[in-house]
Coordinates of C-alpha atoms and ligand atoms in Angstrom, one line a residue:
M27 CA 0.0 0.0 0.0
A28 CA 1.2 3.5 -0.8
T29 CA 2.6 5.4 2.2
F30 CA 1.9 9.0 2.9
Q31 CA 4.3 11.9 3.0
A32 CA 4.1 15.4 4.4
P33 CA 2.5 17.7 1.7
K34 CA 4.7 19.6 -0.6
G35 CA 6.3 22.7 1.0
T36 CA 5.8 21.3 4.5
Y37 CA 8.0 19.4 6.9
D38 CA 7.7 17.6 10.2
L39 CA 9.5 18.8 13.3
I40 CA 10.9 15.7 15.0
P41 CA 13.4 15.0 17.8
P42 CA 16.1 15.9 18.4
V43 CA 15.8 18.9 16.0
S44 CA 12.4 19.9 17.3
V45 CA 13.8 21.1 20.6
K46 CA 15.5 23.9 18.7
Y47 CA 12.1 25.2 17.5
L48 CA 10.8 25.2 21.0
A49 CA 13.9 27.0 22.2
V50 CA 13.6 29.6 19.5
R51 CA 9.9 30.2 20.2
E52 CA 10.7 30.5 23.9
A53 CA 13.6 32.9 23.3
I54 CA 11.5 35.2 21.2
A55 CA 8.6 35.1 23.7
A56 CA 10.7 35.7 26.8
P57 CA 11.5 39.4 26.3
L58 CA 7.8 40.0 25.3
R59 CA 6.4 38.4 28.4
N60 CA 8.9 40.5 30.3
S61 CA 7.7 43.7 28.7
G62 CA 3.9 43.7 29.3
Y63 CA 2.8 41.7 26.3
G64 CA -0.1 39.3 27.0
Y65 CA -0.5 36.0 25.2
I66 CA -3.2 35.7 22.6
E67 CA -4.3 32.8 20.4
T68 CA -6.7 33.1 17.5
P69 CA -8.2 30.5 15.1
G70 CA -6.1 29.0 12.3
F71 CA -8.6 30.2 9.8
E72 CA -10.7 33.4 9.4
D73 CA -13.2 34.9 7.1
V74 CA -11.4 35.4 3.8
G75 CA -12.5 39.0 3.7
L76 CA -10.4 39.9 6.8
F77 CA -7.2 39.1 4.9
A78 CA -8.4 40.5 1.6
R79 CA -9.2 43.8 3.3
G80 CA -6.5 43.8 5.9
V81 CA -3.5 42.5 4.1
G82 CA -4.5 43.9 0.8
E83 CA -6.0 42.5 -2.5
S84 CA -2.9 43.5 -4.5
T85 CA -0.4 41.6 -2.4
D86 CA 1.0 38.3 -3.5
I87 CA -0.1 36.9 -0.1
V88 CA -3.8 37.5 -0.8
S89 CA -3.9 37.3 -4.6
K90 CA -1.7 34.2 -5.1
E91 CA -0.8 32.5 -1.9
M92 CA -3.9 32.2 0.2
Y93 CA -5.4 28.9 1.1
A94 CA -9.0 30.0 0.6
F95 CA -11.9 27.6 0.6
E96 CA -15.7 27.4 1.0
T97 CA -17.0 25.3 3.8
K98 CA -19.9 22.8 3.5
G99 CA -22.0 25.5 5.2
G100 CA -21.1 28.0 2.5
D101 CA -18.7 30.2 4.5
Q102 CA -15.7 31.7 2.7
L103 CA -12.7 31.1 4.9
A104 CA -8.9 31.1 4.5
L105 CA -6.1 29.6 6.5
R106 CA -4.3 32.5 8.1
P107 CA -1.4 33.7 6.0
E108 CA -0.2 36.1 8.7
G109 CA -1.0 37.1 12.3
T110 CA -1.7 40.8 12.5
A111 CA -5.1 41.0 10.9
S112 CA -6.4 38.1 13.1
V113 CA -5.0 39.6 16.3
L114 CA -6.5 43.0 15.6
R115 CA -9.8 41.4 14.7
A116 CA -9.8 39.5 18.0
A117 CA -8.8 42.6 20.0
L118 CA -11.7 44.6 18.4
E119 CA -14.2 41.7 18.9
A120 CA -13.3 41.5 22.6
S121 CA -13.3 45.3 22.9
L122 CA -9.9 45.2 24.5
H123 CA -9.4 48.7 23.2
K124 CA -12.4 50.0 25.2
K125 CA -11.1 48.8 28.5
G126 CA -9.2 51.9 29.1
N127 CA -5.6 50.9 29.0
L128 CA -4.2 51.5 25.6
P129 CA -1.9 50.3 24.1
V130 CA -3.1 46.7 24.2
K131 CA 0.1 44.7 24.0
L132 CA -0.2 41.1 22.8
W133 CA 2.1 38.3 21.6
Y134 CA 1.3 35.1 19.8
S135 CA 2.9 32.0 18.4
G136 CA 1.6 29.7 15.7
S137 CA 1.4 28.3 12.3
Y138 CA 0.8 30.3 9.1
Y139 CA 0.0 29.1 5.6
R140 CA 1.0 30.5 2.2
Y141 CA 0.8 28.7 -1.1
E142 CA 4.3 29.7 -2.1
K143 CA 6.9 28.0 -4.4
P144 CA 8.8 26.0 -1.8
Q145 CA 12.5 26.4 -1.5
A146 CA 15.0 26.5 1.4
G147 CA 13.6 28.8 4.0
R148 CA 10.3 29.2 2.2
Y149 CA 7.5 26.8 3.1
R150 CA 3.8 26.5 2.7
H151 CA 3.4 25.9 6.4
F152 CA 5.7 27.9 8.7
S153 CA 5.8 29.2 12.2
Q154 CA 6.0 32.7 13.6
V155 CA 6.1 34.4 16.9
G156 CA 4.6 37.8 16.8
A157 CA 3.9 40.9 18.9
E158 CA 1.4 43.7 18.4
A159 CA 1.0 47.0 20.4
I160 CA -2.4 48.3 19.5
G161 CA -3.9 51.7 20.0
A162 CA -1.1 54.1 20.6
E163 CA 0.9 56.4 18.4
D164 CA 4.2 56.6 20.3
P165 CA 7.7 56.2 18.7
A166 CA 8.8 54.5 21.9
L167 CA 6.5 51.6 21.1
D168 CA 8.1 51.2 17.6
A169 CA 11.5 51.4 19.3
E170 CA 10.5 48.9 22.0
L171 CA 9.5 46.3 19.5
I172 CA 12.7 46.7 17.4
I173 CA 14.8 46.5 20.6
L174 CA 12.9 43.4 21.9
A175 CA 13.4 41.5 18.6
D176 CA 17.1 42.4 18.7
Q177 CA 17.3 41.1 22.3
A178 CA 15.5 37.9 21.3
Y179 CA 17.9 37.1 18.5
R180 CA 20.9 38.0 20.6
S181 CA 19.8 35.8 23.5
L182 CA 19.8 32.9 21.0
G183 CA 23.4 33.7 20.1
L184 CA 22.6 35.1 16.7
R185 CA 25.0 37.8 15.5
N186 CA 25.0 38.1 11.7
F187 CA 21.7 39.8 11.3
R188 CA 21.0 43.3 10.2
I189 CA 18.1 45.6 11.0
L190 CA 16.7 47.6 8.0
L191 CA 14.6 50.6 8.9
N192 CA 12.4 52.9 6.8
S193 CA 9.3 55.1 7.1
L194 CA 6.5 54.8 4.7
G195 CA 4.8 58.0 5.6
D196 CA 1.2 58.5 6.6
K197 CA -2.2 59.4 5.0
E198 CA -1.0 63.0 4.6
C199 CA 2.2 62.5 2.7
R200 CA 2.0 59.1 1.2
P201 CA -0.7 59.9 -1.4
V202 CA 1.5 62.8 -2.7
Y203 CA 4.4 60.5 -3.0
R204 CA 2.3 57.8 -4.5
E205 CA 1.2 60.0 -7.3
A206 CA 4.8 61.1 -8.0
L207 CA 5.9 57.5 -8.1
Q208 CA 3.0 56.5 -10.3
S209 CA 3.8 59.1 -12.8
F210 CA 7.5 58.0 -12.8
L211 CA 6.5 54.3 -13.2
S212 CA 4.1 55.1 -16.1
G213 CA 7.1 56.1 -18.2
L214 CA 8.9 52.7 -17.7
D215 CA 8.8 49.6 -19.8
L216 CA 7.1 47.1 -17.4
D217 CA 5.2 43.9 -18.0
E218 CA 1.4 43.9 -17.7
E219 CA 1.3 42.5 -14.1
T220 CA 3.7 45.1 -12.9
V221 CA 1.8 47.9 -14.6
R222 CA -1.3 46.6 -12.7
R223 CA 0.6 46.5 -9.4
A224 CA 1.8 50.1 -10.1
E225 CA -1.8 51.1 -10.3
I226 CA -2.9 49.4 -7.1
N227 CA 0.2 49.8 -4.9
P228 CA 3.1 51.5 -6.7
L229 CA 5.4 51.3 -3.6
R230 CA 5.5 47.6 -4.0
V231 CA 7.1 47.9 -7.4
L232 CA 10.2 49.4 -5.7
D233 CA 10.5 46.0 -3.9
D234 CA 10.7 44.1 -7.2
K235 CA 13.8 42.0 -7.1
R236 CA 14.2 41.6 -10.9
R237 CA 17.3 43.2 -12.3
D238 CA 15.7 44.7 -15.4
V239 CA 13.1 46.3 -13.2
Q240 CA 15.6 47.6 -10.6
K241 CA 17.7 49.1 -13.5
Q242 CA 14.7 51.2 -14.6
L243 CA 14.0 52.3 -11.0
V244 CA 17.2 54.3 -10.8
G245 CA 16.2 57.9 -10.3
A246 CA 12.7 57.0 -9.0
P247 CA 11.3 59.6 -6.5
M248 CA 12.1 58.4 -3.0
L249 CA 9.6 58.6 -0.2
R250 CA 12.2 60.1 2.2
D251 CA 12.0 63.3 0.1
Y252 CA 8.2 63.5 0.5
L253 CA 7.7 62.7 4.2
C254 CA 5.6 65.3 6.0
D255 CA 7.1 67.0 9.0
A256 CA 5.1 64.9 11.5
C257 CA 6.3 61.7 9.9
K258 CA 9.9 63.0 9.7
A259 CA 9.9 63.9 13.4
Y260 CA 8.3 60.6 14.3
H261 CA 10.9 58.6 12.4
E262 CA 13.8 60.6 13.9
E263 CA 12.5 59.8 17.4
V264 CA 12.3 56.1 16.6
R265 CA 15.8 56.2 15.2
A266 CA 17.1 58.1 18.3
L267 CA 15.5 55.7 20.8
V268 CA 16.8 52.6 19.0
T269 CA 20.2 54.1 18.7
A270 CA 20.2 55.1 22.4
A271 CA 19.5 51.4 23.3
G272 CA 22.7 50.5 21.5
V273 CA 20.9 48.7 18.7
V274 CA 22.5 49.2 15.3
F275 CA 20.3 49.5 12.2
E276 CA 20.6 50.5 8.6
D277 CA 18.4 53.1 6.9
D278 CA 16.8 51.4 3.9
E279 CA 14.7 53.8 1.9
K280 CA 13.6 51.0 -0.5
L281 CA 12.1 48.8 2.2
V282 CA 8.4 48.5 1.6
R283 CA 7.4 44.9 2.5
G284 CA 4.7 42.8 1.0
L285 CA 1.7 43.8 3.0
D286 CA -0.4 46.8 2.3
Y287 CA -1.3 47.9 5.8
Y288 CA 2.0 49.5 6.8
T289 CA 2.4 53.2 7.6
R290 CA 5.3 55.1 8.9
T291 CA 7.9 52.8 10.6
T292 CA 8.7 49.6 8.7
F293 CA 11.6 47.3 9.5
E294 CA 13.0 44.0 8.5
F295 CA 15.5 41.7 10.1
V296 CA 17.7 40.0 7.5
H297 CA 20.3 37.4 7.9
D298 CA 23.2 37.2 5.5
G299 CA 23.7 33.5 5.8
L300 CA 20.4 32.5 4.3
G301 CA 20.6 33.1 0.6
S302 CA 17.6 34.6 -1.2
Q303 CA 15.1 34.0 1.7
S304 CA 17.1 36.3 4.0
A305 CA 14.3 37.9 6.0
V306 CA 14.1 36.3 9.4
G307 CA 11.5 38.8 10.6
G308 CA 9.8 42.0 9.9
G309 CA 7.1 44.4 10.9
G310 CA 6.1 48.0 11.3
R311 CA 3.3 50.5 12.1
Y312 CA -0.1 49.9 10.7
D313 CA -2.1 52.9 11.8
G314 CA -4.9 52.4 9.2
L315 CA -5.5 48.7 9.6
S316 CA -8.2 48.9 12.3
E317 CA -10.4 51.2 10.1
M318 CA -9.7 49.0 7.1
I319 CA -11.4 46.1 8.9
G320 CA -14.3 48.1 10.3
G321 CA -12.9 49.2 13.6
P322 CA -12.1 52.7 15.1
A323 CA -8.9 54.5 14.5
L324 CA -6.3 52.5 16.4
P325 CA -2.7 53.3 15.5
S326 CA -0.6 50.2 16.1
V327 CA 2.7 48.6 15.5
G328 CA 4.0 45.0 15.5
W329 CA 6.3 42.4 14.1
A330 CA 6.4 38.7 13.3
L331 CA 9.6 36.7 13.5
G332 CA 9.9 33.5 11.5
V333 CA 10.8 30.5 13.6
D334 CA 11.9 28.3 10.7
R335 CA 14.3 30.8 9.3
T336 CA 15.6 31.7 12.7
V337 CA 16.6 28.1 13.2
L338 CA 18.2 28.1 9.7
A339 CA 20.1 31.3 10.7
L340 CA 21.4 29.7 13.8
E341 CA 22.6 26.7 11.8
A342 CA 24.2 29.0 9.2
E343 CA 26.1 30.7 12.1
G344 CA 27.0 27.4 13.6
V345 CA 25.3 28.4 16.9
D346 CA 24.7 25.4 19.1
L347 CA 21.8 26.1 21.4
D348 CA 22.6 25.1 25.0
I349 CA 19.7 22.8 25.4
P350 CA 20.0 20.5 28.5
A351 CA 19.1 16.8 28.1
S352 CA 15.4 16.4 28.9
T353 CA 15.9 13.3 31.1
S354 CA 17.9 13.4 34.4
V355 CA 17.4 9.9 35.6
F356 CA 17.0 6.7 33.5
A357 CA 15.8 3.6 35.3
V358 CA 16.8 0.1 34.3
A359 CA 15.0 -2.8 36.0
L360 CA 16.2 -6.4 35.9
G361 CA 13.3 -8.8 36.6
E362 CA 9.6 -8.5 37.2
E363 CA 9.7 -7.4 40.8
A364 CA 12.4 -4.8 40.1
R365 CA 10.3 -3.5 37.3
R366 CA 7.3 -2.8 39.5
V367 CA 9.4 -1.2 42.2
L368 CA 11.5 1.0 39.8
F369 CA 8.4 2.0 37.8
G370 CA 7.0 3.3 41.1
K371 CA 10.3 5.2 41.8
V372 CA 10.2 6.8 38.4
T373 CA 6.6 8.0 39.1
E374 CA 7.8 9.4 42.5
L375 CA 10.8 11.2 40.8
R376 CA 8.6 12.8 38.2
R377 CA 6.1 13.9 40.9
A378 CA 9.1 15.5 42.7
G379 CA 9.9 17.4 39.6
V380 CA 12.9 15.3 38.4
A381 CA 12.8 14.4 34.7
A382 CA 12.9 10.6 34.7
D383 CA 12.4 7.8 32.1
F384 CA 12.2 4.1 32.2
S385 CA 13.5 1.2 30.1
Y386 CA 10.4 -0.1 28.5
G387 CA 9.9 -3.2 26.3
G388 CA 11.5 -5.9 28.5
K389 CA 15.1 -5.4 27.2
G390 CA 18.1 -7.0 28.8
L391 CA 20.8 -5.1 30.7
K392 CA 22.8 -4.3 27.6
G393 CA 19.9 -2.9 25.5
S394 CA 18.6 -1.0 28.5
M395 CA 22.0 0.7 29.1
K396 CA 22.1 1.7 25.5
D397 CA 18.7 3.4 26.0
A398 CA 20.1 5.1 29.1
N399 CA 23.1 6.4 27.2
R400 CA 20.9 7.7 24.4
S401 CA 18.6 9.5 26.8
G402 CA 21.4 11.7 27.8
A403 CA 20.4 11.2 31.5
R404 CA 22.9 12.3 34.2
F405 CA 22.0 9.3 36.4
T406 CA 21.1 5.7 35.7
V407 CA 19.3 3.7 38.4
V408 CA 19.8 -0.1 38.0
A409 CA 18.1 -2.6 40.3
G410 CA 17.8 -6.4 40.2
E411 CA 16.3 -8.9 42.6
R412 CA 19.4 -9.0 44.8
D413 CA 19.5 -5.2 45.2
L414 CA 15.9 -5.1 46.2
A415 CA 16.5 -7.9 48.7
E416 CA 19.0 -5.5 50.3
G417 CA 16.7 -2.5 50.0
V418 CA 18.9 -0.6 47.6
V419 CA 19.3 0.4 44.0
Q420 CA 22.5 1.1 42.1
L421 CA 22.9 4.8 41.2
K422 CA 25.4 5.4 38.4
D423 CA 26.7 8.8 37.6
M424 CA 26.9 8.8 33.8
E425 CA 29.4 11.7 33.8
S426 CA 32.0 10.2 36.2
G427 CA 31.1 6.6 35.6
E428 CA 30.9 6.0 39.4
Q429 CA 28.3 3.7 40.8
A430 CA 27.2 3.2 44.4
P431 CA 24.2 1.6 46.1
V432 CA 21.6 4.0 47.5
A433 CA 18.8 3.0 49.9
L434 CA 15.5 2.7 48.0
A435 CA 13.8 5.0 50.5
D436 CA 16.5 7.7 50.0
L437 CA 16.6 7.6 46.1
V438 CA 14.5 10.7 45.4
A439 CA 16.2 12.9 48.0
T440 CA 19.7 11.7 46.9
V441 CA 19.1 12.4 43.2
Q442 CA 17.6 15.8 44.0
A443 CA 20.6 16.7 46.2
R444 CA 23.1 15.6 43.6
L445 CA 21.3 17.4 40.7
A446 CA 21.0 20.6 42.6
Ligands
AMP514 P1 5.9 38.5 6.7 O1 4.6 38.3 7.3 O2 5.9 38.2 5.2 O3 6.5 39.8 7.0 O4 6.9 37.4 7.3 C1 7.5 37.6 8.6 C2 8.5 36.5 8.7 O5 7.9 35.2 8.6 C3 9.5 36.5 7.6 O6 10.6 37.4 7.9 C4 10.0 35.1 7.6 O7 11.0 34.8 8.6 C5 8.7 34.3 8.0 N1 8.1 33.8 6.8 C6 7.2 34.4 5.9 N2 6.8 33.6 4.9 C7 7.5 32.4 5.1 C8 7.5 31.2 4.4 N3 6.8 31.0 3.3 N4 8.3 30.2 4.9 C9 9.0 30.4 6.0 N5 9.0 31.5 6.7 C10 8.3 32.5 6.3

C-alpha cells in the first residue's frame, strides 16, 4: 500500500531537532512576556475578507498565496497567512481597546500558511512568533519592538543579522508620493502584471527584485523626500530611541514589505547566511488597519519573526543552542519485581519534579543501558532482585562513571541533592 508523505512545502518537526524550535519560540517570547505583552491565540482560519481587506487585495499573499476555501456551510474562509489582521480582529471583537488601557500589547505564536513556491527557507506551512502593540501612536513603542526583537535574536546567540529601517509616511504625505511615483512608473517599460501593481500599490514595485526592473528604477522619486514634518519627526524619534539602546540598524529607503497595511515605521531583520530568503523577521506600524477592517482608528505597531528561518540562521552561524538533556534519571529494572518497584520510583521522581524515564519493552541489561546512554540522563538507576532484597538500587553517575548503592527510600532525595 502506498505510504503518505508530508504535503509539498511542509516538513515535520521531529526530535532531536524539534527542541531547537521550542527553544527559538521560547527565546522570542521571553522578552515580550517581560515587557507587558499578554498571550493571545486566534483560530487557524478566518473569514477570507479579513485578509483581503486587511493584508490587501494587491499583495501576493492574498492574490496568489492564500489557502481560501468554501465550507460545507457556504462560509468563505482562509487559512491564516499572517497574524496581525487576526490579532487586531480578536482585540476589536473582545473590545480590548475600550477597556481603558491603551496600548493593548499582545504576543502570539503559531502556524501560518502560504501557497508559495517551496525552497530552502520558504514553506507552505511555517511558524512565527509575533507581537502587536495596539492603540497608541508613540515612537517609543516602535523602538521597544525593534529592541525586543534584537534582544531575542541576541539571546539565542545570533550575531550576523541586520536591521533595516524605513518610514512609509502616513495618509497625509504618502498619497502625494504615490502620485509622483506612479507618474514616474508610467514612463517605464514594465510587464502587464507590474503595470497593474503600479496602479494598485506602486510602492511595491520598488520592492521588485528583478534586475531589469531595478535598473529602470534608478532615479525614481524616494519617499524620504516626500515625508511630511510629522512623519519625519516621528521617524527621527524612533531612530534616536533605538540608537540610544545600542541597537544598530541601517536606513533602507527602499524597504516597503509585502503587506499593504504598513504606515510610517517599517523594518525587517535580515540574515546574511540564508541566501535569497534572507528575511528572518519583519514588521512595522499599521495605523490604518483597524479602520480597514471596520474598527475605530487605532494606530498600532507590530512584528512577526519567522521561527523556521531563525533556526536556519542559527545553523548558518554554527550556533549550538545550549539545550540541556530532557531526562535526568533513567531507570533500568532487571526482573519483574524490580520492574514494579522501579516504575514506582520513576513516578515518584517525576512527581518530585525530576525528569525521569524508564527502560520499556523488556530489554536486557545491555539494551537498556544503550537506551540510558541515548537518553542523555545524568544518572542511571539499576536494580535487580538482589539489590531489592538489600533494599537498595545502584545509582550510576553517567558523567563520572561512578556507581554506588543507595537505599531505595533515599533515592528521590539523593538524586535531588546531587542534581542541585
Ligand atoms: P511577513 O509576514 O511576510 O512579513 O513574514 C514575517 C516573517 O515570517 C519572515 O521574515 C519570515 O521569517 C517568515 N516567513 C514568511 N513567509 C514564510 C514562508 N513561506 N516560509 C518560512 N518563513 C516565512
